[in-house]
Tab-separated table of C-alpha atoms in Angstrom:
chain	number	residue	atom	x	y	z
A	1	MET	CA	76.303	101.917	83.130
A	2	LEU	CA	80.099	101.750	82.896
A	3	THR	CA	81.308	98.639	81.120
A	4	GLU	CA	85.060	99.089	80.872
A	5	SER	CA	87.713	101.529	81.976
A	6	THR	CA	88.605	104.103	79.353
A	7	ALA	CA	89.957	106.685	81.760
A	8	GLN	CA	92.906	108.742	80.593
A	9	PHE	CA	94.680	110.906	83.102
A	10	THR	CA	93.957	114.603	82.924
A	11	PRO	CA	95.033	116.959	85.726
A	12	VAL	CA	91.725	118.863	85.493
A	13	TYR	CA	88.394	117.052	85.920
A	14	GLY	CA	84.744	117.773	86.609
A	15	PRO	CA	82.982	119.960	87.408
A	16	VAL	CA	82.112	117.909	90.486
A	17	LYS	CA	79.106	118.551	92.720
A	18	SER	CA	80.453	118.954	96.263
A	19	TRP	CA	78.089	118.750	99.268
A	20	ARG	CA	80.479	121.052	101.106
A	21	TYR	CA	81.456	123.620	98.494
A	22	GLY	CA	78.982	123.507	95.615
A	23	ARG	CA	80.047	123.224	91.998
A	24	SER	CA	83.776	122.502	91.963
A	25	LEU	CA	86.425	122.013	89.283
A	26	GLY	CA	88.996	119.422	90.329
A	27	ILE	CA	92.760	119.793	90.013
A	28	ASP	CA	94.897	116.677	90.411
A	29	PRO	CA	98.520	117.604	91.223
A	30	ILE	CA	99.481	113.973	91.967
A	31	GLY	CA	98.990	112.146	88.673
A	32	LYS	CA	97.632	108.814	87.488
A	33	ILE	CA	99.395	106.772	90.181
A	34	SER	CA	97.669	107.442	93.499
A	35	SER	CA	100.128	108.668	96.132
A	36	CYS	CA	99.311	109.475	99.746
A	37	SER	CA	100.643	109.438	103.291
A	38	PHE	CA	97.381	107.772	104.375
A	39	ASN	CA	95.590	104.719	102.987
A	40	CYS	CA	92.154	105.356	104.504
A	41	VAL	CA	89.819	102.391	104.788
A	42	TYR	CA	87.041	104.408	103.087
A	43	CYS	CA	89.114	106.064	100.319
A	44	GLN	CA	86.988	106.576	97.203
A	45	LEU	CA	90.110	106.091	95.051
A	46	GLY	CA	90.642	102.521	96.254
A	47	GLU	CA	93.895	101.212	97.703
A	48	ILE	CA	96.721	103.733	97.444
A	49	GLU	CA	99.269	102.559	94.878
A	50	GLN	CA	102.245	104.562	96.135
A	51	PRO	CA	102.199	105.124	99.902
A	52	THR	CA	104.622	107.973	100.562
A	53	GLY	CA	105.280	110.979	102.715
A	54	ASP	CA	107.988	112.359	100.434
A	55	ARG	CA	107.258	115.446	98.374
A	56	ALA	CA	107.961	115.337	94.637
A	57	LEU	CA	107.021	117.013	91.366
A	58	PHE	CA	104.254	114.815	89.985
A	59	VAL	CA	102.460	117.020	87.422
A	60	ALA	CA	104.016	120.166	85.950
A	61	THR	CA	102.200	123.409	86.689
A	62	SER	CA	102.261	124.254	82.974
A	63	GLU	CA	100.395	121.012	82.169
A	64	ILE	CA	97.703	121.846	84.726
A	65	LEU	CA	97.275	125.378	83.368
A	66	ASP	CA	97.125	124.171	79.746
A	67	HIS	CA	94.226	121.872	80.617
A	68	LEU	CA	92.562	124.437	82.840
A	69	LYS	CA	92.374	126.981	80.015
A	70	HIS	CA	89.980	124.681	78.138
A	71	PHE	CA	87.421	124.998	80.970
A	72	ALA	CA	87.121	128.800	80.685
A	73	PRO	CA	85.099	130.728	81.805
A	74	TRP	CA	85.221	128.360	84.817
A	75	ASP	CA	81.538	128.369	85.763
A	76	VAL	CA	82.150	126.978	89.263
A	77	GLU	CA	82.097	128.155	92.882
A	78	VAL	CA	85.580	126.872	93.659
A	79	ILE	CA	88.629	125.169	92.141
A	80	THR	CA	89.732	122.253	94.309
A	81	LEU	CA	93.114	120.554	94.637
A	82	SER	CA	92.583	116.918	95.567
A	83	GLY	CA	92.555	114.154	92.958
A	84	SER	CA	94.751	111.074	93.194
A	85	GLY	CA	96.125	111.435	96.701
A	86	GLU	CA	97.513	113.981	99.141
A	87	PRO	CA	97.964	117.325	97.303
A	88	THR	CA	100.545	118.747	99.731
A	89	LEU	CA	102.960	116.069	98.477
A	90	ALA	CA	103.276	118.134	95.286
A	91	LEU	CA	106.447	120.232	95.417
A	92	ASN	CA	104.793	122.819	93.165
A	93	LEU	CA	101.729	123.214	95.431
A	94	GLY	CA	102.287	126.924	96.058
A	95	GLU	CA	102.994	127.663	92.407
A	96	ILE	CA	99.861	125.791	91.309
A	97	LEU	CA	97.682	127.750	93.719
A	98	ARG	CA	99.134	131.119	92.696
A	99	GLU	CA	98.880	130.423	88.958
A	100	ILE	CA	95.316	129.057	89.153
A	101	LYS	CA	94.222	132.168	91.012
A	102	ALA	CA	95.956	134.455	88.509
A	103	LEU	CA	94.407	132.634	85.533
A	104	THR	CA	90.833	132.133	86.747
A	105	GLY	CA	90.215	134.609	89.572
A	106	LYS	CA	88.218	131.839	91.281
A	107	PRO	CA	88.523	130.820	94.943
A	108	THR	CA	90.919	127.922	95.507
A	109	LEU	CA	90.454	125.048	97.927
A	110	VAL	CA	92.811	122.288	99.088
A	111	LEU	CA	91.573	119.032	100.643
A	112	THR	CA	94.402	117.680	102.812
A	113	ASN	CA	95.067	115.112	105.513
A	114	GLY	CA	97.438	117.541	107.238
A	115	THR	CA	100.278	115.046	107.705
A	116	LEU	CA	102.877	117.359	106.150
A	117	LEU	CA	101.944	120.475	108.109
A	118	THR	CA	104.842	120.127	110.520
A	119	ASP	CA	106.939	121.242	107.514
A	120	ALA	CA	107.144	125.060	107.453
A	121	ALA	CA	107.517	125.090	103.643
A	122	VAL	CA	104.268	123.136	103.233
A	123	ARG	CA	102.434	125.469	105.598
A	124	SER	CA	103.685	128.496	103.661
A	125	GLU	CA	102.634	127.072	100.285
A	126	LEU	CA	99.245	125.847	101.508
A	127	ALA	CA	98.522	129.322	102.897
A	128	HIS	CA	98.049	130.535	99.286
A	129	ALA	CA	94.706	128.653	99.176
A	130	ASP	CA	91.552	130.635	99.870
A	131	LYS	CA	90.028	127.636	101.638
A	132	VAL	CA	91.558	124.574	103.282
A	133	SER	CA	89.668	121.505	104.446
A	134	LEU	CA	91.707	119.390	106.881
A	135	LYS	CA	90.963	115.753	107.649
A	136	LEU	CA	90.571	114.757	111.316
A	137	ASP	CA	88.996	111.302	111.646
A	138	ALA	CA	90.747	110.008	114.763
A	139	VAL	CA	91.264	111.161	118.340
A	140	ASN	CA	93.749	108.475	119.429
A	141	ALA	CA	96.522	106.333	117.976
A	142	SER	CA	94.452	103.166	117.569
A	143	GLN	CA	91.712	104.991	115.635
A	144	LEU	CA	94.316	106.663	113.422
A	145	LYS	CA	95.901	103.308	112.622
A	146	ARG	CA	92.562	101.602	112.031
A	147	ILE	CA	90.798	104.324	109.995
A	148	ASN	CA	93.504	106.294	108.215
A	149	ARG	CA	96.221	103.623	108.057
A	150	PRO	CA	99.200	106.016	107.864
A	151	ILE	CA	102.256	104.821	105.933
A	152	ARG	CA	104.407	105.010	109.073
A	153	GLU	CA	103.887	105.131	112.799
A	154	PHE	CA	102.331	108.558	113.149
A	155	ASN	CA	101.870	110.381	116.417
A	156	LEU	CA	98.426	111.990	116.567
A	157	ALA	CA	99.885	114.784	118.694
A	158	GLU	CA	102.325	115.485	115.851
A	159	LEU	CA	99.441	115.742	113.403
A	160	VAL	CA	97.499	118.105	115.663
A	161	ARG	CA	100.624	120.197	116.283
A	162	GLY	CA	101.058	120.726	112.533
A	163	ILE	CA	97.396	121.680	112.145
A	164	LYS	CA	97.633	124.186	115.002
A	165	GLN	CA	100.828	125.688	113.583
A	166	PHE	CA	99.093	126.152	110.251
A	167	ARG	CA	96.015	127.627	111.911
A	168	GLU	CA	98.136	130.281	113.628
A	169	GLN	CA	99.454	131.665	110.328
A	170	TYR	CA	96.574	130.962	107.948
A	171	LYS	CA	94.336	133.895	106.986
A	172	GLY	CA	91.884	131.955	104.812
A	173	GLU	CA	88.850	129.772	105.571
A	174	LEU	CA	89.777	126.644	107.516
A	175	SER	CA	87.422	123.689	107.872
A	176	ILE	CA	87.807	120.319	109.567
A	177	GLN	CA	86.412	117.327	107.660
A	178	THR	CA	85.631	114.219	109.700
A	179	MET	CA	84.451	110.837	108.469
A	180	VAL	CA	82.297	109.028	111.038
A	181	LEU	CA	82.366	105.277	110.427
A	182	VAL	CA	80.731	104.008	113.633
A	183	PRO	CA	78.798	105.674	116.470
A	184	TRP	CA	81.167	107.463	118.857
A	185	ASP	CA	81.285	106.881	122.602
A	186	ASP	CA	81.424	109.768	125.086
A	187	ILE	CA	85.211	109.610	125.440
A	188	THR	CA	85.674	109.965	121.691
A	189	ILE	CA	83.161	112.817	121.465
A	190	ASN	CA	84.691	114.744	124.360
A	191	THR	CA	88.244	114.307	123.060
A	192	TYR	CA	87.182	115.418	119.578
A	193	ILE	CA	85.457	118.498	121.006
A	194	GLU	CA	88.614	119.459	122.919
A	195	LEU	CA	90.733	119.091	119.757
A	196	ILE	CA	88.271	121.202	117.795
A	197	LYS	CA	88.402	123.926	120.433
A	198	GLN	CA	92.191	123.975	120.159
A	199	ILE	CA	92.126	124.205	116.357
A	200	ASN	CA	89.168	126.627	116.178
A	201	PRO	CA	88.133	126.088	112.537
A	202	LYS	CA	85.454	128.169	110.838
A	203	GLU	CA	83.428	125.048	110.067
A	204	ILE	CA	83.227	121.320	110.789
A	205	GLN	CA	82.162	118.930	108.018
A	206	LEU	CA	80.777	115.618	109.315
A	207	ASN	CA	80.334	112.829	106.824
A	208	THR	CA	79.839	109.089	106.646
A	209	PRO	CA	80.902	106.921	103.666
A	210	LYS	CA	78.467	107.538	100.806
A	211	ARG	CA	80.628	106.093	98.051
A	212	PRO	CA	81.771	102.478	97.763
A	213	LYS	CA	85.490	101.822	97.945
A	214	PRO	CA	87.075	100.339	94.798
A	215	LEU	CA	89.128	97.261	95.612
A	216	GLN	CA	91.877	98.651	93.374
A	217	HIS	CA	92.764	102.234	92.423
A	218	GLN	CA	90.289	103.765	89.956
A	219	LEU	CA	90.957	107.149	88.359
A	220	GLU	CA	87.241	107.613	87.594
A	221	ALA	CA	86.509	107.646	91.333
A	222	ARG	CA	87.689	111.264	91.542
A	223	GLY	CA	84.199	112.232	90.378
A	224	ASN	CA	80.652	111.995	91.758
A	225	HIS	CA	80.074	108.244	91.881
A	226	THR	CA	77.486	107.145	94.444
A	227	GLN	CA	76.651	103.867	96.195
A	228	ALA	CA	73.855	103.096	93.742
A	229	GLU	CA	75.800	103.352	90.490
A	230	GLU	CA	76.871	100.261	88.589
A	231	ARG	CA	80.563	100.014	87.758
A	232	PHE	CA	82.873	97.901	85.689
A	233	TYR	CA	85.191	97.418	88.677
A	234	PRO	CA	84.607	95.590	91.991
A	235	VAL	CA	83.868	97.699	95.057
A	236	GLN	CA	83.328	97.326	98.768
A	237	VAL	CA	80.118	98.960	99.958
A	238	LEU	CA	80.840	100.496	103.324
A	239	LYS	CA	78.424	100.525	106.224
A	240	CYS	CA	77.241	104.022	107.165
A	241	VAL	CA	76.016	105.404	110.465
A	242	SER	CA	72.450	106.628	110.192
A	243	ALA	CA	71.531	110.228	109.463
A	244	THR	CA	69.944	110.364	112.923
A	245	VAL	CA	73.208	109.361	114.619
A	246	LEU	CA	75.215	111.832	112.549
A	247	GLU	CA	72.797	114.690	113.225
A	248	ALA	CA	72.773	113.991	116.969
A	249	LEU	CA	76.568	114.061	117.002
A	250	ALA	CA	76.587	117.312	115.017
A	251	THR	CA	74.131	118.930	117.432
A	252	ARG	CA	76.238	118.037	120.467
A	253	ILE	CA	79.488	119.249	118.899
A	254	ALA	CA	77.880	122.497	117.732
A	255	GLN	CA	76.420	123.187	121.178
A	256	GLU	CA	79.755	122.681	122.916
A	257	THR	CA	82.010	124.434	120.400
A	258	GLN	CA	79.729	127.107	118.898
A	259	ILE	CA	81.212	126.218	115.495
A	260	ALA	CA	79.062	125.794	112.373
A	261	ILE	CA	78.623	122.185	111.216
A	262	LYS	CA	77.667	120.693	107.856
A	263	CYS	CA	76.466	117.099	107.585
A	264	ALA	CA	76.417	115.131	104.344
């Protein structure tokens, strides 16, 4: 049982057991202060401390590599950029991906909300990743505002446009990750299916909140905490849709898109 916070920031953490990608080593290019263009209601990090859509240099590439060397020989399936917020905010995203690959020879993965993909420079840098998992939780403006809580008024069409632009140039493995908070009606399902057909990812990853949300930002939450664990910090336990509901949704989407689906 955790009794008090002793977390010190390190840009490399884990390995973490990922239901989507197996054994993963985490890279945090954002730093101790959580920074993101979304403030999702289910975020395992807690409330975002620095809501922003502006790119900056948060953690030097050299610092990441120095820490990464201590994890050799990197006994993992993938090295994942995620951590304390939206990784594409890091101005050195492309450099980090290139240097990690050169050092470890391991596949690289970026988990992103896609909000910066209308920027050609971001698309070019992100394309260095072997795998990209893009968040798509909403199919209309009200859902986006309610679930993802973007830092500014964000047009869903703008988000989808950036994703499609990236898809056109990206040669790696693209997945769509979707968090299902409540059962979807037919309109939502049909709209989602049409968006998926436009994006044409290799895989869809359907999930429902399995981890409680800290009421304040917690660095430790980058890891594999589950609903059942005791913590030293207060959390909100989120209601999940049932496995039956999630599996039925997955079956319908798979039948209509012919795209592989993973369910948590």
